[in-house]
CSV table of N, CA and C in Angstrom, one decimal:
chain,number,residue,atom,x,y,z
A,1,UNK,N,190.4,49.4,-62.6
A,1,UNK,CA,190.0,48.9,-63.9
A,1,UNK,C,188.4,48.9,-64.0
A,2,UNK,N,188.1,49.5,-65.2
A,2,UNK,CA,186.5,49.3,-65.4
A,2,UNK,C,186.3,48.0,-66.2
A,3,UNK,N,185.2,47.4,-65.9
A,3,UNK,CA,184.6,46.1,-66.9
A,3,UNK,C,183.4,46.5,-67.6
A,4,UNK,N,183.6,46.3,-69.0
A,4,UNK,CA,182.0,47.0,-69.5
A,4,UNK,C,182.0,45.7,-70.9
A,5,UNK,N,180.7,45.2,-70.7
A,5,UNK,CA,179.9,44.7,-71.7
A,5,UNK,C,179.2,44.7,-73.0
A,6,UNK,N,179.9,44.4,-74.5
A,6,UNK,CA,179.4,44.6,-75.4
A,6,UNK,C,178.5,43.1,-75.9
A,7,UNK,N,177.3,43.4,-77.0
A,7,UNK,CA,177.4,42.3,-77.8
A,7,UNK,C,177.6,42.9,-78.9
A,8,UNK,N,177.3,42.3,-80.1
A,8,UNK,CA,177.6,42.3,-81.4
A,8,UNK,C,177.1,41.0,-82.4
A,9,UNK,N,177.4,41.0,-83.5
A,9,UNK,CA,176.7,40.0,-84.6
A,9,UNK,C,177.4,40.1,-85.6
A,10,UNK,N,177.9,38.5,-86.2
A,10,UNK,CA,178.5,38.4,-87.3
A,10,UNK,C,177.0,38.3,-88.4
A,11,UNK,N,177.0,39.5,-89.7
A,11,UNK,CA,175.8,39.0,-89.8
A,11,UNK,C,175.7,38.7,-90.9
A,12,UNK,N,174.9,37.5,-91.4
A,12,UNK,CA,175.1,37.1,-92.9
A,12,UNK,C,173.9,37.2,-94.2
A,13,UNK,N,174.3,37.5,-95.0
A,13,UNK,CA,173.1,37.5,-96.2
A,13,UNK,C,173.3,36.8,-97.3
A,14,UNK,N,172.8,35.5,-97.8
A,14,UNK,CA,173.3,35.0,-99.5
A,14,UNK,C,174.8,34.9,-99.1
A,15,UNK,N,175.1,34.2,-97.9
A,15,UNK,CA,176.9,34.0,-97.4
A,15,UNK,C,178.2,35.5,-97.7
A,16,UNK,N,177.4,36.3,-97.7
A,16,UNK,CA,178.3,38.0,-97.5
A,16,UNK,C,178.3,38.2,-95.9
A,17,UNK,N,179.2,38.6,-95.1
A,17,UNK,CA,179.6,39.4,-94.0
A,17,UNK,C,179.1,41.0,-93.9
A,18,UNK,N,178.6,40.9,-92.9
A,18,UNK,CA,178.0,42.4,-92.4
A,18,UNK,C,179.2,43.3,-91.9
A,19,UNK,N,179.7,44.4,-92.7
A,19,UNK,CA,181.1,45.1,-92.1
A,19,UNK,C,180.6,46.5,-92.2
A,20,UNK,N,181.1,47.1,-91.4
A,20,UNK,CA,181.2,48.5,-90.7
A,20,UNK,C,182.6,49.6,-90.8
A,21,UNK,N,182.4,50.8,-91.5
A,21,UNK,CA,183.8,51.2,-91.4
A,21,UNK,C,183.9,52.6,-90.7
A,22,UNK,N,184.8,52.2,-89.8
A,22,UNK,CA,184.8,53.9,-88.9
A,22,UNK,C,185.8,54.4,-89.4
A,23,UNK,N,185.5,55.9,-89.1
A,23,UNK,CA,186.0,56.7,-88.6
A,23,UNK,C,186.3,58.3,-88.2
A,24,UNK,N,186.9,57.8,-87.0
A,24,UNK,CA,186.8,59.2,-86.0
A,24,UNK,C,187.9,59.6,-85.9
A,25,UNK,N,187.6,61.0,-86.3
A,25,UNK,CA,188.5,62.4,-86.4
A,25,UNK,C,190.1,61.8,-87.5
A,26,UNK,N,189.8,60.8,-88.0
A,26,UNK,CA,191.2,60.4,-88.3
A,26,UNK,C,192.4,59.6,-87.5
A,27,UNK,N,191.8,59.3,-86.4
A,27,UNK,CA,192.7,58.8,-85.8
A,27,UNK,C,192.0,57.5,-85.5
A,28,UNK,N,191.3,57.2,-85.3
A,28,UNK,CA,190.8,55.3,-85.2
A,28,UNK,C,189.8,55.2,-86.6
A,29,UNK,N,190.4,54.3,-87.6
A,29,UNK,CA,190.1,54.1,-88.6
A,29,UNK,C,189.9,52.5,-89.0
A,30,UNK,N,189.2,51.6,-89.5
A,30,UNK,CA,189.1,50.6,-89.9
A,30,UNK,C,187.6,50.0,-89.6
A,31,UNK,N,187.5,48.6,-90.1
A,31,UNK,CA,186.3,47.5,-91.0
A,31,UNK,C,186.3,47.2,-89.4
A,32,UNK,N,184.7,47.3,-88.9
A,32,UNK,CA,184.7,46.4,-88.1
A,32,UNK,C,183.0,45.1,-87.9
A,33,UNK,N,183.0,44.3,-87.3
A,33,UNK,CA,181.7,43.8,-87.0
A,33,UNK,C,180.7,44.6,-86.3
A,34,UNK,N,179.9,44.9,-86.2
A,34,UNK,CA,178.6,45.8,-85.8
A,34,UNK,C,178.7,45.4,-84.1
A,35,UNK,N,178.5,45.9,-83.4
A,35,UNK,CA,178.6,45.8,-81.7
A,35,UNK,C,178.3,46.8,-80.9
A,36,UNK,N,177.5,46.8,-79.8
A,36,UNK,CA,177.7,47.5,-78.5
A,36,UNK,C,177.3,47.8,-77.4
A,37,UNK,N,177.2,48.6,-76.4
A,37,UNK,CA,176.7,48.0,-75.0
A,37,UNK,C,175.7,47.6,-74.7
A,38,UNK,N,175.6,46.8,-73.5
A,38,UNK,CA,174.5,46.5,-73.1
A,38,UNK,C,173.4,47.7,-72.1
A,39,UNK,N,172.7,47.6,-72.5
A,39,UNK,CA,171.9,48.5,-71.6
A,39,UNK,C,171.2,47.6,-70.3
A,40,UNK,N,170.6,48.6,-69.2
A,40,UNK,CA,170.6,48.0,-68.1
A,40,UNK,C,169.3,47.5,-68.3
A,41,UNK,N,169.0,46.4,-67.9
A,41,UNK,CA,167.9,45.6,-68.0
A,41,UNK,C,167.9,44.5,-69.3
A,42,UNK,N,168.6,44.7,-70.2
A,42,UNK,CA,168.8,43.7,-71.3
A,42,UNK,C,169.5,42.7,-71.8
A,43,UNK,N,169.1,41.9,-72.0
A,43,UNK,CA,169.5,40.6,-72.6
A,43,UNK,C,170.2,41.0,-73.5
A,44,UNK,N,171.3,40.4,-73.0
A,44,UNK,CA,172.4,39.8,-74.6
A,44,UNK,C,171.7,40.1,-75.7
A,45,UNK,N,171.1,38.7,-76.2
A,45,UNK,CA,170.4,38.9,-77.4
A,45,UNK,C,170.0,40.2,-78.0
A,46,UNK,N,169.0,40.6,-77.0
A,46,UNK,CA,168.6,41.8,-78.1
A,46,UNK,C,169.4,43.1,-77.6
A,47,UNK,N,170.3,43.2,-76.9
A,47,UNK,CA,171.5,44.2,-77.3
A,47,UNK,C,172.2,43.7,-78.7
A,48,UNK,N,172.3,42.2,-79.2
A,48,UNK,CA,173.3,42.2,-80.7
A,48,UNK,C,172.0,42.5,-81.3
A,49,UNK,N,170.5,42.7,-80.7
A,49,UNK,CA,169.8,42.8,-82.3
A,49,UNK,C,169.5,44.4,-82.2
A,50,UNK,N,169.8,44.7,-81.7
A,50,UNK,CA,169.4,46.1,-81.7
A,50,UNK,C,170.8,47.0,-81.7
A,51,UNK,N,171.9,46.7,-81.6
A,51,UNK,CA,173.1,47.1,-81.9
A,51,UNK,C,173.1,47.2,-83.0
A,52,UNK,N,172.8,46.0,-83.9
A,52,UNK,CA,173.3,46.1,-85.1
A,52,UNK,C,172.4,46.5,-85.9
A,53,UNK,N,171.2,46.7,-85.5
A,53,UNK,CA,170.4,47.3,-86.4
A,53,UNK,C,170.2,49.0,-86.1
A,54,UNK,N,170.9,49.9,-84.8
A,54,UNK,CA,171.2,50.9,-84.8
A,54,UNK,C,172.8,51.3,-85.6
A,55,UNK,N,173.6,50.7,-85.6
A,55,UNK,CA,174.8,50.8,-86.4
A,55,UNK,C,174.9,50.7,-87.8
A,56,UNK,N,173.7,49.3,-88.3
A,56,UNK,CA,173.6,49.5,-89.7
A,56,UNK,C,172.3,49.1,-90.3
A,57,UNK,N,171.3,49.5,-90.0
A,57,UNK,CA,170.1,49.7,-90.2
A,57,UNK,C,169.8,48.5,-90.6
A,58,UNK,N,170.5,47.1,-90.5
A,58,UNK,CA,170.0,45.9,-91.0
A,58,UNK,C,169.1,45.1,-89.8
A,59,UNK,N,167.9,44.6,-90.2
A,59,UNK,CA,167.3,43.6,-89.5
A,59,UNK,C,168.0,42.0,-89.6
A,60,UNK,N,168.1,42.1,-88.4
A,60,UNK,CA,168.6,40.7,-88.5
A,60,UNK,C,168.1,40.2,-87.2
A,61,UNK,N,168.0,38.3,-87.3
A,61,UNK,CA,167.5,37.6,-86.5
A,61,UNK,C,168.8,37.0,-86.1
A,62,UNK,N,168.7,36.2,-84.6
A,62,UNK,CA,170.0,35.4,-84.2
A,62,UNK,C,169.6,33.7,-84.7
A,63,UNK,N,170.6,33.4,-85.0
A,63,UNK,CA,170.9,32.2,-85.1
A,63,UNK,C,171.0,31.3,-84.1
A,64,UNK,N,172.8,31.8,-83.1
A,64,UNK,CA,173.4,31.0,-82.5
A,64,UNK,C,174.3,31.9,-81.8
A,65,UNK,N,174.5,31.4,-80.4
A,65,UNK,CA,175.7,32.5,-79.4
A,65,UNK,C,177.3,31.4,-80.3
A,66,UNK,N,177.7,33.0,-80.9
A,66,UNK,CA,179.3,32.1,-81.0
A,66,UNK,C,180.2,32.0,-80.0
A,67,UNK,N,180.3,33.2,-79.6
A,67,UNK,CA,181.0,32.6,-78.1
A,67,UNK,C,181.6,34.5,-77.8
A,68,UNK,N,182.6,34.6,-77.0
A,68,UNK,CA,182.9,35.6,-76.2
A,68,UNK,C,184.4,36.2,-76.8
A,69,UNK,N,185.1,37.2,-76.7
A,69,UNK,CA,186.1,37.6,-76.9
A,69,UNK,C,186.4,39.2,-76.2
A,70,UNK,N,187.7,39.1,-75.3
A,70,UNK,CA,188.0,39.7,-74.7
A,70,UNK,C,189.4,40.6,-74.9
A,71,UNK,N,189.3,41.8,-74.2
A,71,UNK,CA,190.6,43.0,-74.8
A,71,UNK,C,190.6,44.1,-74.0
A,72,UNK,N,191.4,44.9,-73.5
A,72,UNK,CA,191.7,46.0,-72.8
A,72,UNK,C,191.7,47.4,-73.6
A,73,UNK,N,191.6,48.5,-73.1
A,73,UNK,CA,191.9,49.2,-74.0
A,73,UNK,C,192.4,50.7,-72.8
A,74,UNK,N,192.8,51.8,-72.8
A,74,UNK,CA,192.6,52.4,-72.5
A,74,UNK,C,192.4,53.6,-72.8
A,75,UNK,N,191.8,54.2,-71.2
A,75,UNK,CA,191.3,55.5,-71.7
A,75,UNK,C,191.8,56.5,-70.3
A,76,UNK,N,191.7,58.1,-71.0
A,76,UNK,CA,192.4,59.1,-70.1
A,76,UNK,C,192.0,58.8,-68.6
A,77,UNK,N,191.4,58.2,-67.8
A,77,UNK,CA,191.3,58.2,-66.5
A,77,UNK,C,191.2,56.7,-66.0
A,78,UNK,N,191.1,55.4,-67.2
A,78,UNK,CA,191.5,54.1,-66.6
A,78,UNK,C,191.9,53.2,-67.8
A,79,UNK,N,191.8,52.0,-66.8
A,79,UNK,CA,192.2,50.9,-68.4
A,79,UNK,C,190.3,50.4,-68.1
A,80,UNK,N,190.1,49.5,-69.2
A,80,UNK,CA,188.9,49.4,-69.5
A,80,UNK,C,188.8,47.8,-70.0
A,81,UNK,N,188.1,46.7,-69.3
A,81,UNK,CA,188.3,45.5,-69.8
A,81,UNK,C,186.9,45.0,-70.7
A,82,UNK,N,187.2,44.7,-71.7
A,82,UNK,CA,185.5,44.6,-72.1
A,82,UNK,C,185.4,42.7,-72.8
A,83,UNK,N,184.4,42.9,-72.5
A,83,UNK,CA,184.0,41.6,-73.3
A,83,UNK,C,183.0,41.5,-74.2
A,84,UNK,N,182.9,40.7,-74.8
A,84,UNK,CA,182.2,40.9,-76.2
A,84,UNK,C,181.6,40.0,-76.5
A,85,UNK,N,180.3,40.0,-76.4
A,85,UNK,CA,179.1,38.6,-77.0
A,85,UNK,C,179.2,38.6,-78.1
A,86,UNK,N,179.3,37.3,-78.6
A,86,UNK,CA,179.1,37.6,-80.4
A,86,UNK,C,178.2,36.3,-80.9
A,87,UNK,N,176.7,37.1,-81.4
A,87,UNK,CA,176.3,36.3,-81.7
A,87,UNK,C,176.5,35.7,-83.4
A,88,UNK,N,175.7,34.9,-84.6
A,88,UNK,CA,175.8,34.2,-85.9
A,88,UNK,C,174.3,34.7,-85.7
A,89,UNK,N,174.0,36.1,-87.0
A,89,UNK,CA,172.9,36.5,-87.4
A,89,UNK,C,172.4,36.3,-88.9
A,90,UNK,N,171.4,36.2,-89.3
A,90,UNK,CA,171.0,36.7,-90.6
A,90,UNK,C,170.1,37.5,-90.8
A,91,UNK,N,170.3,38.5,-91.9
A,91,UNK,CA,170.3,39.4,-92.4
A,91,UNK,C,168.7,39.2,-93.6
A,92,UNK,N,167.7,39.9,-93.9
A,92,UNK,CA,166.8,39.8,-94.6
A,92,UNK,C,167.0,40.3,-95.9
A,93,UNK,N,168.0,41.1,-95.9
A,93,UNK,CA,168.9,41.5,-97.1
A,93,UNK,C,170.0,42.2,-97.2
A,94,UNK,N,170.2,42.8,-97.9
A,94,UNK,CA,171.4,43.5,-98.2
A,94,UNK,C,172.2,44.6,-98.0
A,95,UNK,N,170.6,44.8,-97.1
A,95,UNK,CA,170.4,46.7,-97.2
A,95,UNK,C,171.4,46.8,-95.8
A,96,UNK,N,171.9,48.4,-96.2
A,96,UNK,CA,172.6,48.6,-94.8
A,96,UNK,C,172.8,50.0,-94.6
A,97,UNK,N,173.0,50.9,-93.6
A,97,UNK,CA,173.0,52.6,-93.8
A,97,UNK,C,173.8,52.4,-92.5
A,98,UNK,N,175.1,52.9,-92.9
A,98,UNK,CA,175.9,52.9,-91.5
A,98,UNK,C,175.8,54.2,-90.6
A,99,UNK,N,175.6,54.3,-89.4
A,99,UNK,CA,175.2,55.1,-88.2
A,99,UNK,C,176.4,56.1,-88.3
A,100,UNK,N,175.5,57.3,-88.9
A,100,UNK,CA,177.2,58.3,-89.0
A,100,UNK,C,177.1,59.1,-87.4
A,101,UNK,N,176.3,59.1,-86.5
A,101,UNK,CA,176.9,59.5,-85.3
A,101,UNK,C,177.8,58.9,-84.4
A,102,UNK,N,177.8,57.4,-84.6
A,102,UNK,CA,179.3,56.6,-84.1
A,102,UNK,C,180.0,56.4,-85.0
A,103,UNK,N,180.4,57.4,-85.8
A,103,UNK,CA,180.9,57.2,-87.1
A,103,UNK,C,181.9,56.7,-87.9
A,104,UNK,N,180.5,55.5,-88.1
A,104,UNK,CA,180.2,54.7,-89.1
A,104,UNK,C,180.4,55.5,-90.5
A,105,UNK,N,181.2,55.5,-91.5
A,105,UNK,CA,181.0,56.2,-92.8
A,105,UNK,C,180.8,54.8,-93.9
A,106,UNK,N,180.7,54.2,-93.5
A,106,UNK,CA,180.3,53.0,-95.3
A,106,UNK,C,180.5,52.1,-94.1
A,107,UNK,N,179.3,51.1,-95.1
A,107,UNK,CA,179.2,49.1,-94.4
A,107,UNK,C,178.6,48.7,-95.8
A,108,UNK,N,178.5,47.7,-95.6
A,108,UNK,CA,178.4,46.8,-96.7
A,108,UNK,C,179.0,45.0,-96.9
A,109,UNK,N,178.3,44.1,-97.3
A,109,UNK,CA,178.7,42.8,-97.3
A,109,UNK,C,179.7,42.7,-98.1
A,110,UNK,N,180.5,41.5,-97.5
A,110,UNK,CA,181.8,41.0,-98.4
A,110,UNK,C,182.2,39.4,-98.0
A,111,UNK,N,182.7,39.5,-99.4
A,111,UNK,CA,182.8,38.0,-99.2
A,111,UNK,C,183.7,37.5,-97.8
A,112,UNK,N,183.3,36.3,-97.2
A,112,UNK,CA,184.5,35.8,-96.3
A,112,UNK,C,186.0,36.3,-96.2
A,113,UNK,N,186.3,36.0,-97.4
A,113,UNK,CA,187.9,36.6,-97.5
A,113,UNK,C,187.8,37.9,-98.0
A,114,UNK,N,187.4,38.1,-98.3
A,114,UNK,CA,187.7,39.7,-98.3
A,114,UNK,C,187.3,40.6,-96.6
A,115,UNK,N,186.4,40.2,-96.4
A,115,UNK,CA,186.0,40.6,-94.9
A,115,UNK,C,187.0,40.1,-93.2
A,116,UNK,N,187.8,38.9,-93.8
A,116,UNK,CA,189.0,38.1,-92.7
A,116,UNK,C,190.0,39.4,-93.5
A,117,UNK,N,189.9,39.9,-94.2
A,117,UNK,CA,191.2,40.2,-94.6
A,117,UNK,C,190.9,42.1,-94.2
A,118,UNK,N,189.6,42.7,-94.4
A,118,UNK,CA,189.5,43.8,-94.5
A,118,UNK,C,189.4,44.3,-92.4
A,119,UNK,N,189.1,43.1,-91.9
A,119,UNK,CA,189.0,43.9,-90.0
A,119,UNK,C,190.3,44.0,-89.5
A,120,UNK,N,189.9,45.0,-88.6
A,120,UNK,CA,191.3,45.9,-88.1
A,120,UNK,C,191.7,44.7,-87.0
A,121,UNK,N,190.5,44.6,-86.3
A,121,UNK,CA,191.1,43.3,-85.3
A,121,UNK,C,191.6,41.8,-85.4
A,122,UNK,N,192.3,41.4,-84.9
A,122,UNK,CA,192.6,40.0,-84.8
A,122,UNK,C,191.4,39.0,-84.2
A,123,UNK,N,190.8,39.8,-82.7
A,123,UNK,CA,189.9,39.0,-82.0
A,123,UNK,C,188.7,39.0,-82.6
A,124,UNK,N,188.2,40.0,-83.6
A,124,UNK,CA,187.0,40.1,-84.8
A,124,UNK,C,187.3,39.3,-85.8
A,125,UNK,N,188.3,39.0,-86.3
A,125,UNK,CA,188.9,37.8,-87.3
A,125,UNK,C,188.4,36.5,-86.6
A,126,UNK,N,189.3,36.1,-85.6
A,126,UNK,CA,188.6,34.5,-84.7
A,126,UNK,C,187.0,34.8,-84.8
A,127,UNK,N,186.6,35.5,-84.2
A,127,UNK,CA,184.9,35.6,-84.0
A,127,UNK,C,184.1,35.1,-85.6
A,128,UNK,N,185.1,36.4,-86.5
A,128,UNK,CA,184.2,35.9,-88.1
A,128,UNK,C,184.5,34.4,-88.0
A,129,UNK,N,185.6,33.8,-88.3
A,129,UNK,CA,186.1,32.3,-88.8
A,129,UNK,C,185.0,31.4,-88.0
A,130,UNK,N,184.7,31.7,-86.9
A,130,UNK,CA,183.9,30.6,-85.8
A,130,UNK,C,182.7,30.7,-86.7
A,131,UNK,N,182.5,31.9,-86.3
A,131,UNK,CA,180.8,32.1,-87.2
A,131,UNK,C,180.3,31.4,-88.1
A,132,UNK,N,181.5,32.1,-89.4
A,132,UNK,CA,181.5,31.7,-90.6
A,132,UNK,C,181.1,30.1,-90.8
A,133,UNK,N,182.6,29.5,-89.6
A,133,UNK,CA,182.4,27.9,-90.2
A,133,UNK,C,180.9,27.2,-89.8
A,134,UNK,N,180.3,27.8,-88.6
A,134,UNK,CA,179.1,27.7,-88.3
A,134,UNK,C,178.1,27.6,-89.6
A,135,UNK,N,177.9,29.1,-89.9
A,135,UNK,CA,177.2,29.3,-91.5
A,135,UNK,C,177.3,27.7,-92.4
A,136,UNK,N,178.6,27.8,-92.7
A,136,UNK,CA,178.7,26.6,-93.8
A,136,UNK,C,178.1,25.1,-93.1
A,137,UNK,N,178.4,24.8,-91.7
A,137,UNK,CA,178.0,23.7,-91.4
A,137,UNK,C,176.3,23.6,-91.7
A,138,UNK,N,175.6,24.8,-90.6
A,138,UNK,CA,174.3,24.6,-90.9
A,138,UNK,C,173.7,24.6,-92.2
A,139,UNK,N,174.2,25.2,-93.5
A,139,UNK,CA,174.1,25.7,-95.1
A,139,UNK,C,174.1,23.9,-95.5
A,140,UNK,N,175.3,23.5,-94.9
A,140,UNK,CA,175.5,21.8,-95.6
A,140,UNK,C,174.6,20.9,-94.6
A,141,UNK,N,174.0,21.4,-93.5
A,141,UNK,CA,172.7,20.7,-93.1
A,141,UNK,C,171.3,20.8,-93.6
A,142,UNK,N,171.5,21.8,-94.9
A,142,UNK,CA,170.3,22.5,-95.4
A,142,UNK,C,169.5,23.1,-93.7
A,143,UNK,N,170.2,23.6,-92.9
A,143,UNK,CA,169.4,24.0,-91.8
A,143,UNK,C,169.6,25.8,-92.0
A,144,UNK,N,170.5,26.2,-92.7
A,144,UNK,CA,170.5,27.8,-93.0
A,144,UNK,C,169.0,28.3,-93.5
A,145,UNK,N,168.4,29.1,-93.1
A,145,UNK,CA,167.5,29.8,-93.6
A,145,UNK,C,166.0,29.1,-93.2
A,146,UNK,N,166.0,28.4,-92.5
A,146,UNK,CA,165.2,27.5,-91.9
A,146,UNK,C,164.8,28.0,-90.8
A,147,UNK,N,164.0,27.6,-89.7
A,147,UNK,CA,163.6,28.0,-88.3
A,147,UNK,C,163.8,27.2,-87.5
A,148,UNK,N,164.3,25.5,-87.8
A,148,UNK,CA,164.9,24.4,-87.2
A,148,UNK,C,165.9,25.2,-86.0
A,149,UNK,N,166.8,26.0,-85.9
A,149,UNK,CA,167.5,25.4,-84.5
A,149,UNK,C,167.1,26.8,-83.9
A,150,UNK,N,166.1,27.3,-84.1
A,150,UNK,CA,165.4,28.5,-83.0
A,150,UNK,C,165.0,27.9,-81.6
């Protein structure tokens, strides 16, 4: 078994979801959260900030670590266990240009529910809801958009 490390970022703007839509050759298709490896020497952190702003050209700052989510997958010479940092980002706007060499063909914000309802994954579903409820807590602390819990 191999172990390999991703992070990623739920990322928000004016309360819309940062989504991603692949696809390759027609055979892996669907919405996903912006994510991916870590390179050697780097921090978490700025593997989700620089992931997600190579995947969809948005700047974004971290918030808050939401927490981890794990999955198998395989591939022609092993299985592959990965895990997945996911941080709660915001977004300086709107703007997004999805990376058509991991191809990325369209991203774009969506509301909560449409975004719980549009990812292919289950374990990207839990990750948005955590986030999300995060968002609303800090929003109803007036602490959204603030610099308070840097």
């Amino acid at each position: 078994m191999v172990e390999a490390t991703s992070c990623g970022g739920v990322v928000i703007f004016r309360g819309k979801i940062l989504l991603l839509y692949k696809s390759y050759k027609n055979k892996y298709e669907g919405w996903v959260l912006p994510k991916g490896t870590v390179e050697a020497g780097e921090e978490y952190k700025d593997t989700a900030i620089r992931e997600v702003l190579e995947e969809t050209g948005a700047k974004a700052s971290i918030i808050k670590y939401i927490g981890k989510s794990q999955y198998t997958f395989n591939v022609p010479e092993d299985t592959v266990a990965k895990d997945v940092h996911w941080y709660l980002m915001m977004s300086d706007s709107y703007y997004s240009k999805p990376q058509r060499e991991e191809y990325f063909v369209d991203s774009g914000y969506y509301k909560f529910h449409e975004a719980y309802h549009l990812l292919k994954f289950a374990n990207e579903r839990i990750i948005l809801e955590k986030a999300y409820n995060e968002y609303l807590d800090l929003k109803k602390s007036n602490l959204w958009g603030s610099r308070k819990y840097f």
